[in-house]
Amino acid sequence: MTADDLTPAEHALYLAALSNGGHLAAPPAAGPGADSGADSAALAGLLARGLFAPGAAGYAAVDPRAAGDRLAAGLRGEATRLLVRAENLPDALAPLTAAYDAAHQGPESHHVEGRDAIRHRISQLLAECQEELLTAQPGPHWAVTLEPALSQDLPLLMTGRRMRTIYQPAARRRPAVVEYAGAVTRHGSRIRLLDEPFDRTIIVDRSTAVVSARSDHGAAAFITDRATVAALVAVFERDWSRAAAVDWSATPHRAATRITGLLARGLTQGAIATRLGLSERTVAAHIARLRDRHGAQTLFQLGWRMRGEGDG
């Protein structure tokens, strides 16, 4: 009960007492047309709020400031008690929370079959990534997987997530990998090369790990067990410490040089894309720039004018 919800009857009774020198002689007497029950209720309400105090000759009106201070102190005390209850509520519910989690906890690892299904589940994990992505990717690498990876990884880097990747040295001989590495390292990703065998692994936020479940990589295990994930992180950190840093900044020139050499040999656009593991769109963009540079109208003209420029 607070002072800011006085009823009209309470308000009128308090003002009546003030007009009588601040005193109310006795319980209100019912005048003509008055409701003695309503007056009694109004008096009870004012007493409860501390706006009236009983005295020897009836009731005395109390300074509203003093009554307000007492009411405010009571409200602050109640607010403090509610805040303490709110703070303690998670601890009080902890046993129930633990029981609920135990009842709804999924398996600590599950298998996903099929490359498309695996890529879809990994995409979901990357969308949920909050801090860090660790990947160990022994070859081979193809544009069919790297181009979608680029569209996923760049947004992660641009929004502050960290990425570290380990490749084997053969990755540097694949233009698709070099182009991908050049793009992501320009945005903060770190990629190293390790000249020894290691397993394909993806670790998201050090809480979920993805490893191959078959030798053909057609099935993957998604692991959430903390101890297992921690062990896989330790393996990654060990391999990372032994891997060599690489400058990936010369990516575009390297790919263009390879395309130039294959054009000079007479290969078609599609054949070059297959040979280098690039998409035809990427090869077409390089060829368009080469045509402009050499003033060629057809691939035959371009290949003829570039003879002698191949890299063997």
PDB file of C-alpha atoms in Angstrom:
ATOM      1  CA  MET A   1       0.000   0.000   0.000  1.00  0.00           C
ATOM      2  CA  THR A   2       1.527   3.348  -1.023  1.00  0.00           C
ATOM      3  CA  ALA A   3       0.693   7.034  -0.766  1.00  0.00           C
ATOM      4  CA  ASP A   4       0.349   7.456  -4.522  1.00  0.00           C
ATOM      5  CA  ASP A   5      -2.870   5.419  -4.704  1.00  0.00           C
ATOM      6  CA  LEU A   6      -5.091   7.315  -2.254  1.00  0.00           C
ATOM      7  CA  THR A   7      -8.779   6.782  -2.894  1.00  0.00           C
ATOM      8  CA  PRO A   8     -11.037   9.828  -3.328  1.00  0.00           C
ATOM      9  CA  ALA A   9     -12.609   9.070   0.074  1.00  0.00           C
ATOM     10  CA  GLU A  10      -9.186   8.971   1.777  1.00  0.00           C
ATOM     11  CA  HIS A  11      -8.143  12.200   0.097  1.00  0.00           C
ATOM     12  CA  ALA A  12     -11.373  13.952   1.175  1.00  0.00           C
ATOM     13  CA  LEU A  13     -11.095  12.681   4.763  1.00  0.00           C
ATOM     14  CA  TYR A  14      -7.506  13.907   5.127  1.00  0.00           C
ATOM     15  CA  LEU A  15      -8.473  17.381   3.812  1.00  0.00           C
ATOM     16  CA  ALA A  16     -11.462  17.436   6.199  1.00  0.00           C
ATOM     17  CA  ALA A  17      -9.152  16.772   9.127  1.00  0.00           C
ATOM     18  CA  LEU A  18      -6.838  19.617   8.030  1.00  0.00           C
ATOM     19  CA  SER A  19      -9.822  22.000   7.887  1.00  0.00           C
ATOM     20  CA  ASN A  20     -10.516  21.010  11.499  1.00  0.00           C
ATOM     21  CA  GLY A  21      -7.053  21.991  12.695  1.00  0.00           C
ATOM     22  CA  GLY A  22      -5.509  18.664  11.781  1.00  0.00           C
ATOM     23  CA  HIS A  23      -7.728  16.600  14.032  1.00  0.00           C
ATOM     24  CA  LEU A  24     -10.423  14.023  13.554  1.00  0.00           C
ATOM     25  CA  ALA A  25     -12.531  13.769  16.693  1.00  0.00           C
ATOM     26  CA  ALA A  26     -13.679  10.198  16.345  1.00  0.00           C
ATOM     27  CA  PRO A  27     -14.562   7.631  13.740  1.00  0.00           C
ATOM     28  CA  PRO A  28     -16.449   9.610  11.111  1.00  0.00           C
ATOM     29  CA  ALA A  29     -20.098   9.976  11.776  1.00  0.00           C
ATOM     30  CA  ALA A  30     -22.400   9.384   8.930  1.00  0.00           C
ATOM     31  CA  GLY A  31     -23.996  12.613   7.754  1.00  0.00           C
ATOM     32  CA  PRO A  32     -27.062  12.903   5.549  1.00  0.00           C
ATOM     33  CA  GLY A  33     -26.465  10.672   2.522  1.00  0.00           C
ATOM     34  CA  ALA A  34     -23.011   9.641   3.736  1.00  0.00           C
ATOM     35  CA  ASP A  35     -21.698   6.095   3.660  1.00  0.00           C
ATOM     36  CA  SER A  36     -20.308   5.282   7.100  1.00  0.00           C
ATOM     37  CA  GLY A  37     -18.709   2.103   5.744  1.00  0.00           C
ATOM     38  CA  ALA A  38     -16.762   4.083   3.117  1.00  0.00           C
ATOM     39  CA  ASP A  39     -15.600   6.596   5.774  1.00  0.00           C
ATOM     40  CA  SER A  40     -14.413   3.807   8.043  1.00  0.00           C
ATOM     41  CA  ALA A  41     -12.499   2.258   5.148  1.00  0.00           C
ATOM     42  CA  ALA A  42     -10.940   5.635   4.320  1.00  0.00           C
ATOM     43  CA  LEU A  43      -9.805   6.079   7.931  1.00  0.00           C
ATOM     44  CA  ALA A  44      -8.289   2.587   7.960  1.00  0.00           C
ATOM     45  CA  GLY A  45      -6.432   3.344   4.751  1.00  0.00           C
ATOM     46  CA  LEU A  46      -4.976   6.611   6.072  1.00  0.00           C
ATOM     47  CA  LEU A  47      -3.905   4.937   9.320  1.00  0.00           C
ATOM     48  CA  ALA A  48      -2.220   2.141   7.348  1.00  0.00           C
ATOM     49  CA  ARG A  49      -0.276   4.695   5.306  1.00  0.00           C
ATOM     50  CA  GLY A  50       0.766   6.594   8.410  1.00  0.00           C
ATOM     51  CA  LEU A  51      -1.107   9.736   7.358  1.00  0.00           C
ATOM     52  CA  PHE A  52      -3.221   9.591  10.551  1.00  0.00           C
ATOM     53  CA  ALA A  53      -2.038   8.727  14.014  1.00  0.00           C
ATOM     54  CA  PRO A  54      -4.379   7.743  16.866  1.00  0.00           C
ATOM     55  CA  GLY A  55      -4.504  10.061  19.831  1.00  0.00           C
ATOM     56  CA  ALA A  56      -6.335  10.468  23.137  1.00  0.00           C
ATOM     57  CA  ALA A  57      -9.151  12.539  21.609  1.00  0.00           C
ATOM     58  CA  GLY A  58      -9.358  10.877  18.218  1.00  0.00           C
ATOM     59  CA  TYR A  59      -6.894  11.056  15.318  1.00  0.00           C
ATOM     60  CA  ALA A  60      -4.271  13.589  14.210  1.00  0.00           C
ATOM     61  CA  ALA A  61      -3.150  14.242  10.627  1.00  0.00           C
ATOM     62  CA  VAL A  62       0.548  13.417  10.084  1.00  0.00           C
ATOM     63  CA  ASP A  63       2.895  15.479   7.899  1.00  0.00           C
ATOM     64  CA  PRO A  64       2.807  13.742   4.472  1.00  0.00           C
ATOM     65  CA  ARG A  65       6.573  14.222   4.125  1.00  0.00           C
ATOM     66  CA  ALA A  66       7.259  12.124   7.213  1.00  0.00           C
ATOM     67  CA  ALA A  67       4.741   9.507   6.119  1.00  0.00           C
ATOM     68  CA  GLY A  68       6.260   9.509   2.616  1.00  0.00           C
ATOM     69  CA  ASP A  69       9.768   8.987   4.001  1.00  0.00           C
ATOM     70  CA  ARG A  70       8.595   5.973   5.982  1.00  0.00           C
ATOM     71  CA  LEU A  71       6.739   4.534   3.008  1.00  0.00           C
ATOM     72  CA  ALA A  72       9.720   5.134   0.717  1.00  0.00           C
ATOM     73  CA  ALA A  73      12.050   3.396   3.171  1.00  0.00           C
ATOM     74  CA  GLY A  74       9.727   0.415   3.222  1.00  0.00           C
ATOM     75  CA  LEU A  75       9.590   0.271  -0.568  1.00  0.00           C
ATOM     76  CA  ARG A  76      13.372   0.481  -0.843  1.00  0.00           C
ATOM     77  CA  GLY A  77      13.686  -2.339   1.664  1.00  0.00           C
ATOM     78  CA  GLU A  78      11.235  -4.438  -0.324  1.00  0.00           C
ATOM     79  CA  ALA A  79      13.103  -3.651  -3.561  1.00  0.00           C
ATOM     80  CA  THR A  80      16.372  -4.748  -1.956  1.00  0.00           C
ATOM     81  CA  ARG A  81      14.793  -7.992  -0.827  1.00  0.00           C
ATOM     82  CA  LEU A  82      13.478  -8.604  -4.355  1.00  0.00           C
ATOM     83  CA  LEU A  83      16.906  -7.921  -5.876  1.00  0.00           C
ATOM     84  CA  VAL A  84      18.534 -10.367  -3.454  1.00  0.00           C
ATOM     85  CA  ARG A  85      15.930 -12.975  -4.376  1.00  0.00           C
ATOM     86  CA  ALA A  86      16.586 -12.353  -8.074  1.00  0.00           C
ATOM     87  CA  GLU A  87      20.347 -12.754  -7.555  1.00  0.00           C
ATOM     88  CA  ASN A  88      19.892 -15.975  -5.609  1.00  0.00           C
ATOM     89  CA  LEU A  89      17.307 -17.472  -7.955  1.00  0.00           C
ATOM     90  CA  PRO A  90      19.788 -19.191 -10.354  1.00  0.00           C
ATOM     91  CA  ASP A  91      21.520 -20.884  -7.390  1.00  0.00           C
ATOM     92  CA  ALA A  92      18.190 -21.922  -5.917  1.00  0.00           C
ATOM     93  CA  LEU A  93      17.182 -23.465  -9.255  1.00  0.00           C
ATOM     94  CA  ALA A  94      20.616 -24.993  -9.937  1.00  0.00           C
ATOM     95  CA  PRO A  95      19.602 -28.569  -8.992  1.00  0.00           C
ATOM     96  CA  LEU A  96      16.603 -28.392 -11.319  1.00  0.00           C
ATOM     97  CA  THR A  97      18.736 -26.829 -14.075  1.00  0.00           C
ATOM     98  CA  ALA A  98      21.282 -29.639 -13.795  1.00  0.00           C
ATOM     99  CA  ALA A  99      18.528 -32.236 -13.945  1.00  0.00           C
ATOM    100  CA  TYR A 100      16.984 -30.565 -17.007  1.00  0.00           C
ATOM    101  CA  ASP A 101      20.343 -30.403 -18.821  1.00  0.00           C
ATOM    102  CA  ALA A 102      21.036 -34.035 -18.025  1.00  0.00           C
ATOM    103  CA  ALA A 103      17.640 -35.039 -19.387  1.00  0.00           C
ATOM    104  CA  HIS A 104      18.070 -33.037 -22.603  1.00  0.00           C
ATOM    105  CA  GLN A 105      21.784 -33.463 -23.190  1.00  0.00           C
ATOM    106  CA  GLY A 106      22.575 -34.717 -26.673  1.00  0.00           C
ATOM    107  CA  PRO A 107      25.271 -37.247 -27.454  1.00  0.00           C
ATOM    108  CA  GLU A 108      28.847 -36.096 -26.945  1.00  0.00           C
ATOM    109  CA  SER A 109      29.506 -36.978 -30.580  1.00  0.00           C
ATOM    110  CA  HIS A 110      27.437 -37.881 -33.591  1.00  0.00           C
ATOM    111  CA  HIS A 111      28.199 -38.916 -37.149  1.00  0.00           C
ATOM    112  CA  VAL A 112      27.013 -37.168 -40.286  1.00  0.00           C
ATOM    113  CA  GLU A 113      27.024 -39.084 -43.573  1.00  0.00           C
ATOM    114  CA  GLY A 114      27.490 -37.530 -47.011  1.00  0.00           C
ATOM    115  CA  ARG A 115      29.640 -34.602 -48.128  1.00  0.00           C
ATOM    116  CA  ASP A 116      26.702 -32.247 -48.682  1.00  0.00           C
ATOM    117  CA  ALA A 117      25.274 -33.001 -45.233  1.00  0.00           C
ATOM    118  CA  ILE A 118      28.701 -32.507 -43.663  1.00  0.00           C
ATOM    119  CA  ARG A 119      29.185 -29.154 -45.393  1.00  0.00           C
ATOM    120  CA  HIS A 120      25.705 -28.065 -44.300  1.00  0.00           C
ATOM    121  CA  ARG A 121      26.373 -28.932 -40.649  1.00  0.00           C
ATOM    122  CA  ILE A 122      29.776 -27.200 -40.745  1.00  0.00           C
ATOM    123  CA  SER A 123      28.097 -24.099 -42.212  1.00  0.00           C
ATOM    124  CA  GLN A 124      25.723 -24.089 -39.246  1.00  0.00           C
ATOM    125  CA  LEU A 125      28.644 -24.311 -36.827  1.00  0.00           C
ATOM    126  CA  LEU A 126      30.470 -21.460 -38.540  1.00  0.00           C
ATOM    127  CA  ALA A 127      27.335 -19.315 -38.344  1.00  0.00           C
ATOM    128  CA  GLU A 128      27.376 -19.898 -34.565  1.00  0.00           C
ATOM    129  CA  CYS A 129      31.133 -19.244 -34.198  1.00  0.00           C
ATOM    130  CA  GLN A 130      31.791 -16.504 -31.649  1.00  0.00           C
ATOM    131  CA  GLU A 131      35.570 -16.327 -31.236  1.00  0.00           C
ATOM    132  CA  GLU A 132      37.888 -18.699 -33.082  1.00  0.00           C
ATOM    133  CA  LEU A 133      38.074 -21.241 -35.880  1.00  0.00           C
ATOM    134  CA  LEU A 134      40.964 -23.732 -36.055  1.00  0.00           C
ATOM    135  CA  THR A 135      41.387 -25.993 -39.086  1.00  0.00           C
ATOM    136  CA  ALA A 136      43.946 -28.588 -40.115  1.00  0.00           C
ATOM    137  CA  GLN A 137      43.477 -29.358 -43.817  1.00  0.00           C
ATOM    138  CA  PRO A 138      45.770 -31.862 -45.486  1.00  0.00           C
ATOM    139  CA  GLY A 139      45.245 -31.908 -49.284  1.00  0.00           C
ATOM    140  CA  PRO A 140      43.945 -32.143 -51.832  1.00  0.00           C
ATOM    141  CA  HIS A 141      41.976 -28.895 -52.098  1.00  0.00           C
ATOM    142  CA  TRP A 142      39.581 -28.065 -54.916  1.00  0.00           C
ATOM    143  CA  ALA A 143      37.784 -24.911 -55.972  1.00  0.00           C
ATOM    144  CA  VAL A 144      34.429 -26.650 -55.475  1.00  0.00           C
ATOM    145  CA  THR A 145      35.057 -26.544 -51.701  1.00  0.00           C
ATOM    146  CA  LEU A 146      37.263 -23.480 -51.420  1.00  0.00           C
ATOM    147  CA  GLU A 147      34.947 -21.004 -53.139  1.00  0.00           C
ATOM    148  CA  PRO A 148      32.046 -21.683 -50.717  1.00  0.00           C
ATOM    149  CA  ALA A 149      34.588 -21.629 -47.875  1.00  0.00           C
ATOM    150  CA  LEU A 150      35.715 -18.163 -48.916  1.00  0.00           C
ATOM    151  CA  SER A 151      32.150 -16.838 -48.817  1.00  0.00           C
ATOM    152  CA  GLN A 152      31.786 -18.246 -45.281  1.00  0.00           C
ATOM    153  CA  ASP A 153      35.202 -17.348 -43.875  1.00  0.00           C
ATOM    154  CA  LEU A 154      35.521 -13.729 -44.975  1.00  0.00           C
ATOM    155  CA  PRO A 155      32.397 -12.612 -43.027  1.00  0.00           C
ATOM    156  CA  LEU A 156      33.797 -14.330 -39.922  1.00  0.00           C
ATOM    157  CA  LEU A 157      37.082 -12.453 -40.232  1.00  0.00           C
ATOM    158  CA  MET A 158      35.383  -9.143 -40.987  1.00  0.00           C
ATOM    159  CA  THR A 159      33.345  -9.405 -37.778  1.00  0.00           C
ATOM    160  CA  GLY A 160      36.311 -10.031 -35.502  1.00  0.00           C
ATOM    161  CA  ARG A 161      36.584 -13.820 -35.308  1.00  0.00           C
ATOM    162  CA  ARG A 162      40.038 -15.375 -35.443  1.00  0.00           C
ATOM    163  CA  MET A 163      41.107 -18.090 -37.889  1.00  0.00           C
ATOM    164  CA  ARG A 164      44.175 -20.309 -38.032  1.00  0.00           C
ATOM    165  CA  THR A 165      44.728 -23.011 -40.644  1.00  0.00           C
ATOM    166  CA  ILE A 166      47.420 -25.633 -41.246  1.00  0.00           C
ATOM    167  CA  TYR A 167      48.090 -26.938 -44.767  1.00  0.00           C
ATOM    168  CA  GLN A 168      50.716 -29.265 -46.174  1.00  0.00           C
ATOM    169  CA  PRO A 169      53.385 -27.805 -48.519  1.00  0.00           C
ATOM    170  CA  ALA A 170      51.624 -29.248 -51.595  1.00  0.00           C
ATOM    171  CA  ALA A 171      48.932 -26.609 -51.054  1.00  0.00           C
ATOM    172  CA  ARG A 172      51.257 -23.948 -52.479  1.00  0.00           C
ATOM    173  CA  ARG A 173      51.228 -25.723 -55.839  1.00  0.00           C
ATOM    174  CA  ARG A 174      47.444 -25.462 -56.133  1.00  0.00           C
ATOM    175  CA  PRO A 175      46.311 -22.066 -57.436  1.00  0.00           C
ATOM    176  CA  ALA A 176      42.855 -22.461 -55.887  1.00  0.00           C
ATOM    177  CA  VAL A 177      44.388 -22.836 -52.434  1.00  0.00           C
ATOM    178  CA  VAL A 178      46.837 -19.999 -53.004  1.00  0.00           C
ATOM    179  CA  GLU A 179      44.049 -17.665 -54.099  1.00  0.00           C
ATOM    180  CA  TYR A 180      41.919 -18.590 -51.101  1.00  0.00           C
ATOM    181  CA  ALA A 181      44.856 -18.167 -48.708  1.00  0.00           C
ATOM    182  CA  GLY A 182      45.755 -14.797 -50.207  1.00  0.00           C
ATOM    183  CA  ALA A 183      42.181 -13.562 -49.764  1.00  0.00           C
ATOM    184  CA  VAL A 184      41.689 -14.643 -46.142  1.00  0.00           C
ATOM    185  CA  THR A 185      45.164 -13.688 -44.894  1.00  0.00           C
ATOM    186  CA  ARG A 186      44.602 -10.167 -46.159  1.00  0.00           C
ATOM    187  CA  HIS A 187      41.738 -10.025 -43.646  1.00  0.00           C
ATOM    188  CA  GLY A 188      43.669 -11.391 -40.671  1.00  0.00           C
ATOM    189  CA  SER A 189      43.579 -15.168 -41.056  1.00  0.00           C
ATOM    190  CA  ARG A 190      46.852 -17.003 -40.331  1.00  0.00           C
ATOM    191  CA  ILE A 191      47.862 -20.000 -42.464  1.00  0.00           C
ATOM    192  CA  ARG A 192      50.967 -22.149 -41.974  1.00  0.00           C
ATOM    193  CA  LEU A 193      52.458 -25.160 -43.751  1.00  0.00           C
ATOM    194  CA  LEU A 194      53.464 -28.353 -41.957  1.00  0.00           C
ATOM    195  CA  ASP A 195      55.612 -30.853 -43.840  1.00  0.00           C
ATOM    196  CA  GLU A 196      54.412 -33.978 -42.049  1.00  0.00           C
ATOM    197  CA  PRO A 197      51.216 -36.033 -41.880  1.00  0.00           C
ATOM    198  CA  PHE A 198      48.283 -34.764 -39.818  1.00  0.00           C
ATOM    199  CA  ASP A 199      44.548 -35.417 -39.662  1.00  0.00           C
ATOM    200  CA  ARG A 200      41.774 -33.283 -41.091  1.00  0.00           C
ATOM    201  CA  THR A 201      40.226 -31.360 -38.180  1.00  0.00           C
ATOM    202  CA  ILE A 202      37.925 -28.371 -37.660  1.00  0.00           C
ATOM    203  CA  ILE A 203      37.492 -26.871 -34.186  1.00  0.00           C
ATOM    204  CA  VAL A 204      34.904 -24.137 -33.523  1.00  0.00           C
ATOM    205  CA  ASP A 205      35.285 -21.993 -30.388  1.00  0.00           C
ATOM    206  CA  ARG A 206      37.212 -24.834 -28.741  1.00  0.00           C
ATOM    207  CA  SER A 207      33.861 -26.426 -27.952  1.00  0.00           C
ATOM    208  CA  THR A 208      32.992 -28.493 -31.049  1.00  0.00           C
ATOM    209  CA  ALA A 209      35.403 -30.497 -33.176  1.00  0.00           C
ATOM    210  CA  VAL A 210      34.819 -32.103 -36.568  1.00  0.00           C
ATOM    211  CA  VAL A 211      37.004 -35.005 -37.692  1.00  0.00           C
ATOM    212  CA  SER A 212      36.790 -37.453 -40.558  1.00  0.00           C
ATOM    213  CA  ALA A 213      35.010 -40.673 -39.697  1.00  0.00           C
ATOM    214  CA  ARG A 214      36.018 -42.517 -42.892  1.00  0.00           C
ATOM    215  CA  SER A 215      39.162 -42.550 -44.985  1.00  0.00           C
ATOM    216  CA  ASP A 216      37.267 -41.163 -48.004  1.00  0.00           C
ATOM    217  CA  HIS A 217      35.951 -38.256 -45.866  1.00  0.00           C
ATOM    218  CA  GLY A 218      32.389 -39.231 -46.733  1.00  0.00           C
ATOM    219  CA  ALA A 219      31.433 -39.246 -43.043  1.00  0.00           C
ATOM    220  CA  ALA A 220      32.384 -36.938 -40.204  1.00  0.00           C
ATOM    221  CA  ALA A 221      32.163 -37.057 -36.414  1.00  0.00           C
ATOM    222  CA  PHE A 222      30.980 -33.903 -34.640  1.00  0.00           C
ATOM    223  CA  ILE A 223      32.406 -34.002 -31.114  1.00  0.00           C
ATOM    224  CA  THR A 224      31.343 -31.893 -28.131  1.00  0.00           C
ATOM    225  CA  ASP A 225      32.931 -33.852 -25.283  1.00  0.00           C
ATOM    226  CA  ARG A 226      35.113 -31.291 -23.491  1.00  0.00           C
ATOM    227  CA  ALA A 227      38.021 -33.580 -22.742  1.00  0.00           C
ATOM    228  CA  THR A 228      38.177 -34.882 -26.318  1.00  0.00           C
ATOM    229  CA  VAL A 229      37.923 -31.398 -27.823  1.00  0.00           C
ATOM    230  CA  ALA A 230      40.637 -30.141 -25.472  1.00  0.00           C
ATOM    231  CA  ALA A 231      42.905 -32.989 -26.588  1.00  0.00           C
ATOM    232  CA  LEU A 232      42.303 -32.131 -30.253  1.00  0.00           C
ATOM    233  CA  VAL A 233      43.075 -28.459 -29.546  1.00  0.00           C
ATOM    234  CA  ALA A 234      46.359 -29.535 -27.916  1.00  0.00           C
ATOM    235  CA  VAL A 235      47.260 -31.549 -31.026  1.00  0.00           C
ATOM    236  CA  PHE A 236      46.478 -28.558 -33.235  1.00  0.00           C
ATOM    237  CA  GLU A 237      48.603 -26.210 -31.098  1.00  0.00           C
ATOM    238  CA  ARG A 238      51.486 -28.675 -31.194  1.00  0.00           C
ATOM    239  CA  ASP A 239      51.318 -28.892 -34.989  1.00  0.00           C
ATOM    240  CA  TRP A 240      50.888 -25.117 -35.296  1.00  0.00           C
ATOM    241  CA  SER A 241      54.065 -24.506 -33.292  1.00  0.00           C
ATOM    242  CA  ARG A 242      56.038 -26.697 -35.736  1.00  0.00           C
ATOM    243  CA  ALA A 243      54.428 -25.329 -38.920  1.00  0.00           C
ATOM    244  CA  ALA A 244      56.101 -22.682 -41.075  1.00  0.00           C
ATOM    245  CA  ALA A 245      54.653 -19.251 -41.793  1.00  0.00           C
ATOM    246  CA  VAL A 246      54.102 -18.390 -45.479  1.00  0.00           C
ATOM    247  CA  ASP A 247      53.665 -15.143 -47.411  1.00  0.00           C
ATOM    248  CA  TRP A 248      50.528 -15.606 -49.509  1.00  0.00           C
ATOM    249  CA  SER A 249      50.477 -12.062 -50.899  1.00  0.00           C
ATOM    250  CA  ALA A 250      51.681 -12.991 -54.430  1.00  0.00           C
ATOM    251  CA  THR A 251      48.513 -14.993 -55.146  1.00  0.00           C
ATOM    252  CA  PRO A 252      47.053 -13.219 -58.214  1.00  0.00           C
ATOM    253  CA  HIS A 253      50.352 -13.075 -60.116  1.00  0.00           C
ATOM    254  CA  ARG A 254      51.058 -16.747 -59.469  1.00  0.00           C
ATOM    255  CA  ALA A 255      47.673 -17.903 -60.800  1.00  0.00           C
ATOM    256  CA  ALA A 256      47.878 -15.605 -63.837  1.00  0.00           C
ATOM    257  CA  THR A 257      51.321 -16.985 -64.680  1.00  0.00           C
ATOM    258  CA  ARG A 258      50.058 -20.570 -64.664  1.00  0.00           C
ATOM    259  CA  ILE A 259      47.059 -19.634 -66.820  1.00  0.00           C
ATOM    260  CA  THR A 260      49.325 -17.819 -69.260  1.00  0.00           C
ATOM    261  CA  GLY A 261      51.491 -20.899 -69.685  1.00  0.00           C
ATOM    262  CA  LEU A 262      48.550 -23.239 -70.285  1.00  0.00           C
ATOM    263  CA  LEU A 263      46.949 -20.869 -72.774  1.00  0.00           C
ATOM    264  CA  ALA A 264      50.209 -20.773 -74.681  1.00  0.00           C
ATOM    265  CA  ARG A 265      50.011 -24.573 -74.920  1.00  0.00           C
ATOM    266  CA  GLY A 266      46.554 -24.299 -76.494  1.00  0.00           C
ATOM    267  CA  LEU A 267      44.374 -25.531 -73.607  1.00  0.00           C
ATOM    268  CA  THR A 268      40.757 -24.341 -73.492  1.00  0.00           C
ATOM    269  CA  GLN A 269      39.257 -22.328 -70.669  1.00  0.00           C
ATOM    270  CA  GLY A 270      37.492 -25.389 -69.237  1.00  0.00           C
ATOM    271  CA  ALA A 271      40.625 -27.517 -69.473  1.00  0.00           C
ATOM    272  CA  ILE A 272      42.660 -24.850 -67.675  1.00  0.00           C
ATOM    273  CA  ALA A 273      40.091 -24.643 -64.891  1.00  0.00           C
ATOM    274  CA  THR A 274      40.187 -28.417 -64.425  1.00  0.00           C
ATOM    275  CA  ARG A 275      43.983 -28.542 -64.603  1.00  0.00           C
ATOM    276  CA  LEU A 276      44.500 -25.823 -61.994  1.00  0.00           C
ATOM    277  CA  GLY A 277      41.583 -26.649 -59.727  1.00  0.00           C
ATOM    278  CA  LEU A 278      40.006 -23.231 -60.312  1.00  0.00           C
ATOM    279  CA  SER A 279      36.467 -22.326 -61.240  1.00  0.00           C
ATOM    280  CA  GLU A 280      35.802 -21.410 -64.867  1.00  0.00           C
ATOM    281  CA  ARG A 281      34.639 -18.002 -63.664  1.00  0.00           C
ATOM    282  CA  THR A 282      38.054 -17.324 -62.099  1.00  0.00           C
ATOM    283  CA  VAL A 283      39.866 -18.493 -65.236  1.00  0.00           C
ATOM    284  CA  ALA A 284      37.564 -16.395 -67.449  1.00  0.00           C
ATOM    285  CA  ALA A 285      38.390 -13.285 -65.418  1.00  0.00           C
ATOM    286  CA  HIS A 286      42.125 -13.882 -65.861  1.00  0.00           C
ATOM    287  CA  ILE A 287      41.706 -14.532 -69.578  1.00  0.00           C
ATOM    288  CA  ALA A 288      39.669 -11.342 -70.020  1.00  0.00           C
ATOM    289  CA  ARG A 289      42.513  -9.333 -68.499  1.00  0.00           C
ATOM    290  CA  LEU A 290      45.066 -11.109 -70.710  1.00  0.00           C
ATOM    291  CA  ARG A 291      42.995 -10.382 -73.847  1.00  0.00           C
ATOM    292  CA  ASP A 292      42.955  -6.712 -73.016  1.00  0.00           C
ATOM    293  CA  ARG A 293      46.672  -6.708 -72.394  1.00  0.00           C
ATOM    294  CA  HIS A 294      47.524  -8.499 -75.667  1.00  0.00           C
ATOM    295  CA  GLY A 295      44.751  -7.039 -77.832  1.00  0.00           C
ATOM    296  CA  ALA A 296      43.444 -10.516 -78.741  1.00  0.00           C
ATOM    297  CA  GLN A 297      39.884 -11.167 -79.925  1.00  0.00           C
ATOM    298  CA  THR A 298      39.863 -14.965 -79.592  1.00  0.00           C
ATOM    299  CA  LEU A 299      41.537 -17.590 -77.465  1.00  0.00           C
ATOM    300  CA  PHE A 300      43.463 -18.752 -80.540  1.00  0.00           C
ATOM    301  CA  GLN A 301      44.863 -15.264 -81.074  1.00  0.00           C
ATOM    302  CA  LEU A 302      45.679 -14.953 -77.396  1.00  0.00           C
ATOM    303  CA  GLY A 303      47.451 -18.314 -77.266  1.00  0.00           C
ATOM    304  CA  TRP A 304      49.418 -17.497 -80.452  1.00  0.00           C
ATOM    305  CA  ARG A 305      50.574 -14.123 -79.165  1.00  0.00           C
ATOM    306  CA  MET A 306      51.543 -15.580 -75.834  1.00  0.00           C
ATOM    307  CA  ARG A 307      53.681 -18.401 -77.206  1.00  0.00           C
ATOM    308  CA  GLY A 308      57.013 -18.282 -75.534  1.00  0.00           C
ATOM    309  CA  GLU A 309      55.568 -16.758 -72.344  1.00  0.00           C
ATOM    310  CA  GLY A 310      54.562 -20.075 -70.760  1.00  0.00           C
ATOM    311  CA  ASP A 311      56.163 -21.169 -67.531  1.00  0.00           C
ATOM    312  CA  GLY A 312      56.770 -24.720 -68.723  1.00  0.00           C
TER     313      GLY A 312
END
